[in-house]
Amino acid sequence: MQTRYLITAAGLYADKVVRMTGMEPGMKIIPFRGEYYRLRKEKEYLVNNLIYPVPNPAFPFLGVHYTRMMRGGIEAGPNAVLAFAREGYSRWKVNFSELAETLTYKGFLRLAAKYYRTGIDELHRSYSKRAFVRALQHLIPEVGYEDLQRSGAGVRAQAIAPDGSMINEFVVLEDERIIHVLNAPSPAATSSLSIGQDVADKLFSKMG
Ligand SMILES: Cc1cc2nc3c(=O)[nH]c(=O)nc-3n(C[C@H](O)[C@H](O)[C@H](O)COP(=O)(O)OP(=O)(O)OC[C@H]3O[C@@H](n4cnc5c(N)ncnc54)[C@H](O)[C@@H]3O)c2cc1C
């Protein structure tokens, strides 16, 4: 297939797609799963609005919180746990070659050395409902173990630099004919129309 111009935004595989075009991403995408629970209907009265913890500025992830959904229902989460596959949407999904890539990447090793305690706590919260519930009880002590049931999960594509820092800015790489959206962390869904406009402007200027 041939094309004059190429735009990519490949999320969890963005760094690999950048490499396919002969460019060097300079960072690696590491997958962090965010798991959710759902609050039992009888306890929904406890949450009338969004309830967030005070964020830790050292991390790009907000911490577990309560979200009142547009279509009804209350979601609780997400946590941020290292996924063992880029598309590791479940706790049991392992892709050994992708996991090996993560565990041998020096940026990840530097990050893990700095935050291993947090990482272990997050893993524990992923496999233990009790630990997850305790985190949610910091926000609403009345919420009990039986009030929450497991719900879905998403995987964040977190770009990590070789020095171990988490890249929280949008990163767009370009050459004369290619535009790669390499890193689009939250709130990229909320700002997707603006990002799209920005990418379109870049393309039109390349096309003259
Ligand atoms: C748990 C969780 C909560 C979040 N909460 C929020 C929030 O509250 N607000 C907010 O704004 N954002 C939130 N986000 C972030 C938001 O989802 C991302 O910022 C956004 O989806 C990034 O968009 P993207 O197009 O770059 O990547 P994606 O949405 O991941 O899209 C990438 C696409 O590329 C495709 N693809 C990948 N590789 C290839 C390939 N080789 N060939 C062809 N196609 C390929 C994938 O299938 C996918 O469709 C959240 C994310 C998670 C995981």
Coordinates of N, CA, C and O in Angstrom, one line a residue, residues 130-208:
R130 N -10.2 -6.9 49.1 CA -10.1 -6.2 50.4 C -9.3 -5.0 50.4 O -9.6 -3.9 51.0
A131 N -8.1 -5.1 49.8 CA -7.1 -4.0 49.8 C -7.7 -2.9 48.9 O -7.6 -1.7 49.3
F132 N -8.4 -3.2 47.8 CA -9.0 -2.2 47.0 C -10.1 -1.4 47.8 O -10.2 -0.2 47.8
V133 N -10.9 -2.2 48.5 CA -12.0 -1.6 49.3 C -11.5 -0.7 50.3 O -12.0 0.4 50.5
R134 N -10.4 -1.1 51.0 CA -9.7 -0.2 52.0 C -9.4 1.1 51.4 O -9.6 2.2 52.0
A135 N -8.8 1.1 50.2 CA -8.4 2.4 49.5 C -9.7 3.2 49.3 O -9.7 4.5 49.5
L136 N -10.8 2.6 48.9 CA -12.0 3.4 48.6 C -12.6 3.9 49.9 O -13.3 4.9 49.9
Q137 N -12.4 3.1 51.0 CA -13.0 3.5 52.3 C -12.3 4.8 52.8 O -12.9 5.5 53.7
H138 N -11.1 5.2 52.3 CA -10.5 6.5 52.7 C -11.4 7.6 52.3 O -11.5 8.7 52.9
L139 N -12.2 7.4 51.1 CA -13.1 8.4 50.6 C -14.5 8.3 51.2 O -15.1 9.3 51.6
I140 N -15.0 7.1 51.4 CA -16.3 6.9 52.0 C -16.2 5.7 52.9 O -16.3 4.5 52.5
P141 N -16.1 5.9 54.2 CA -15.9 4.8 55.2 C -17.1 3.9 55.2 O -16.9 2.7 55.5
E142 N -18.3 4.4 54.8 CA -19.5 3.5 54.9 C -19.5 2.4 53.8 O -20.3 1.5 53.9
V143 N -18.7 2.5 52.8 CA -18.7 1.5 51.7 C -18.0 0.3 52.2 O -16.9 0.3 52.7
G144 N -18.8 -0.9 52.1 CA -18.3 -2.1 52.6 C -17.9 -3.1 51.5 O -18.1 -2.8 50.3
Y145 N -17.3 -4.2 51.9 CA -16.8 -5.2 51.0 C -17.8 -5.7 50.0 O -17.6 -5.8 48.9
E146 N -19.0 -6.0 50.6 CA -20.1 -6.5 49.8 C -20.8 -5.5 48.9 O -21.6 -5.9 48.0
D147 N -20.4 -4.2 49.1 CA -21.1 -3.2 48.3 C -20.5 -3.0 46.9 O -20.9 -2.2 46.1
L148 N -19.3 -3.7 46.7 CA -18.6 -3.4 45.4 C -18.5 -4.7 44.7 O -18.2 -5.8 45.2
Q149 N -18.7 -4.7 43.3 CA -18.4 -5.9 42.5 C -17.5 -5.5 41.4 O -17.6 -4.4 40.9
R150 N -16.7 -6.4 41.0 CA -15.7 -6.2 39.9 C -16.4 -5.7 38.7 O -17.4 -6.3 38.3
S151 N -15.8 -4.8 38.0 CA -16.3 -4.3 36.7 C -15.2 -4.4 35.7 O -14.4 -5.2 35.8
G152 N -15.2 -3.5 34.7 CA -14.2 -3.6 33.6 C -12.9 -3.0 34.0 O -12.6 -2.7 35.1
A153 N -12.0 -3.0 32.9 CA -10.7 -2.5 33.1 C -10.2 -1.8 31.8 O -10.7 -2.2 30.7
G154 N -9.3 -0.8 31.9 CA -8.7 -0.2 30.8 C -7.2 -0.3 30.9 O -6.7 -0.6 32.1
V155 N -6.4 -0.1 29.9 CA -5.0 -0.1 30.0 C -4.4 1.2 29.5 O -4.7 1.6 28.4
R156 N -3.7 1.9 30.4 CA -3.1 3.2 30.1 C -1.8 2.9 29.3 O -1.0 2.1 29.8
A157 N -1.6 3.7 28.3 CA -0.3 3.6 27.5 C 0.6 4.7 28.1 O 0.5 5.8 27.8
Q158 N 1.4 4.3 29.1 CA 2.2 5.3 29.7 C 3.6 5.3 29.1 O 4.4 4.3 29.2
A159 N 4.0 6.5 28.5 CA 5.3 6.6 28.0 C 6.3 6.8 29.1 O 6.1 7.7 30.0
I160 N 7.4 6.1 29.0 CA 8.5 6.2 30.1 C 9.8 6.5 29.3 O 10.2 5.8 28.4
A161 N 10.5 7.6 29.8 CA 11.8 7.9 29.2 C 12.9 7.0 29.7 O 12.7 6.4 30.8
P162 N 14.0 6.9 29.0 CA 15.1 6.1 29.5 C 15.6 6.4 30.9 O 16.2 5.6 31.6
D163 N 15.4 7.7 31.3 CA 15.9 8.1 32.6 C 14.9 7.7 33.7 O 15.1 8.0 34.9
G164 N 13.8 7.0 33.3 CA 12.8 6.5 34.3 C 11.7 7.5 34.6 O 10.8 7.2 35.4
S165 N 11.7 8.7 33.9 CA 10.6 9.6 34.2 C 9.3 9.2 33.4 O 9.4 8.8 32.2
M166 N 8.2 9.5 33.9 CA 6.9 9.3 33.2 C 6.6 10.5 32.4 O 6.6 11.6 33.0
I167 N 6.3 10.3 31.2 CA 6.1 11.5 30.3 C 4.6 11.8 30.3 O 3.8 11.0 29.8
N168 N 4.2 12.9 30.8 CA 2.8 13.3 31.0 C 2.3 14.3 30.0 O 1.1 14.7 30.0
E169 N 3.2 14.7 29.1 CA 2.8 15.7 28.1 C 2.4 14.9 26.8 O 2.9 13.8 26.6
F170 N 1.6 15.5 26.0 CA 1.3 15.0 24.7 C 2.6 15.0 23.8 O 3.3 16.0 23.9
V171 N 2.9 14.0 23.1 CA 4.1 13.9 22.3 C 3.7 13.6 20.9 O 3.1 12.6 20.6
V172 N 4.0 14.5 19.9 CA 3.7 14.3 18.5 C 5.1 14.3 17.8 O 5.8 15.3 18.0
L173 N 5.4 13.3 17.0 CA 6.6 13.2 16.3 C 6.3 13.4 14.8 O 5.3 12.9 14.3
E174 N 7.2 14.2 14.1 CA 6.9 14.4 12.7 C 8.1 14.3 11.8 O 9.2 14.6 12.3
D175 N 7.9 14.0 10.5 CA 8.9 14.3 9.5 C 8.1 15.0 8.4 O 6.9 15.4 8.6
E176 N 8.6 15.0 7.2 CA 7.9 15.8 6.1 C 6.5 15.2 5.8 O 5.6 16.0 5.4
R177 N 6.4 13.9 5.9 CA 5.1 13.3 5.5 C 4.4 12.5 6.5 O 3.4 11.9 6.3
I178 N 5.0 12.4 7.7 CA 4.4 11.6 8.7 C 4.1 12.4 10.0 O 4.9 13.2 10.4
I179 N 3.0 12.1 10.6 CA 2.7 12.6 11.9 C 2.3 11.5 12.9 O 1.4 10.7 12.6
H180 N 3.1 11.3 13.9 CA 2.8 10.2 14.9 C 2.3 10.9 16.2 O 3.0 11.7 16.8
V181 N 1.1 10.5 16.7 CA 0.7 10.9 18.0 C 1.3 9.8 18.9 O 0.8 8.7 19.0
L182 N 2.4 10.1 19.5 CA 3.2 9.0 20.2 C 2.7 8.8 21.7 O 2.6 7.7 22.2
N183 N 2.4 10.0 22.3 CA 1.9 9.9 23.7 C 0.7 10.8 23.9 O 0.8 12.0 23.7
A184 N -0.4 10.2 24.2 CA -1.6 10.9 24.4 C -2.3 10.5 25.7 O -3.3 9.8 25.7
P185 N -1.7 10.8 26.9 CA -2.2 10.4 28.1 C -3.5 11.1 28.5 O -3.8 12.1 27.9
S186 N -4.2 10.7 29.5 CA -5.4 11.4 30.0 C -5.0 12.8 30.3 O -3.9 13.1 30.9
P187 N -5.8 13.8 29.9 CA -7.1 13.7 29.4 C -7.2 13.8 27.9 O -8.0 14.6 27.3
A188 N -6.5 12.9 27.2 CA -6.6 12.9 25.7 C -7.9 12.6 25.1 O -8.2 13.0 24.0
A189 N -8.7 11.8 25.9 CA -10.0 11.5 25.3 C -10.9 12.7 25.4 O -11.5 13.1 24.4
T190 N -10.8 13.4 26.5 CA -11.6 14.7 26.7 C -11.1 15.7 25.6 O -12.0 16.4 25.1
S191 N -9.8 15.7 25.4 CA -9.3 16.8 24.5 C -9.1 16.3 23.1 O -8.4 16.9 22.3
S192 N -9.7 15.2 22.7 CA -9.5 14.5 21.4 C -9.8 15.4 20.2 O -9.1 15.4 19.2
L193 N -10.9 16.3 20.4 CA -11.2 17.1 19.2 C -10.2 18.2 19.0 O -9.8 18.4 17.8
S194 N -9.6 18.7 20.1 CA -8.6 19.7 19.9 C -7.3 19.1 19.4 O -6.6 19.7 18.5
I195 N -7.0 17.9 19.9 CA -5.8 17.2 19.4 C -6.0 16.9 17.9 O -5.0 17.1 17.1
G196 N -7.2 16.5 17.5 CA -7.4 16.2 16.1 C -7.3 17.4 15.2 O -6.7 17.4 14.2
Q197 N -7.8 18.6 15.8 CA -7.6 19.9 15.0 C -6.1 20.2 14.8 O -5.7 20.6 13.8
D198 N -5.4 20.0 15.9 CA -3.9 20.3 15.9 C -3.2 19.4 14.8 O -2.4 19.9 14.1
V199 N -3.6 18.1 14.8 CA -3.0 17.2 13.9 C -3.4 17.6 12.5 O -2.5 17.6 11.5
A200 N -4.6 18.0 12.3 CA -5.1 18.4 10.9 C -4.3 19.6 10.5 O -3.9 19.7 9.3
D201 N -4.1 20.6 11.4 CA -3.4 21.8 11.0 C -2.0 21.4 10.5 O -1.5 22.0 9.6
K202 N -1.3 20.5 11.3 CA 0.0 20.1 10.9 C 0.0 19.5 9.5 O 0.9 19.7 8.7
L203 N -1.0 18.6 9.3 CA -1.1 17.9 8.0 C -1.2 19.0 6.9 O -0.5 18.9 5.9
F204 N -2.2 19.9 7.1 CA -2.4 20.9 6.0 C -1.2 21.7 5.7 O -0.9 22.1 4.6
S205 N -0.4 22.0 6.8 CA 0.8 22.8 6.5 C 1.8 22.0 5.7 O 2.5 22.5 4.9
K206 N 1.9 20.7 6.0 CA 2.8 19.8 5.2 C 2.3 19.8 3.7 O 3.1 19.7 2.8
M207 N 1.0 19.8 3.5 CA 0.4 19.6 2.2 C 0.5 21.0 1.4 O 0.3 21.0 0.2
G208 N 0.9 22.0 2.1 CA 1.1 23.3 1.5 C -0.3 23.9 1.2 O -0.5 24.6 0.3

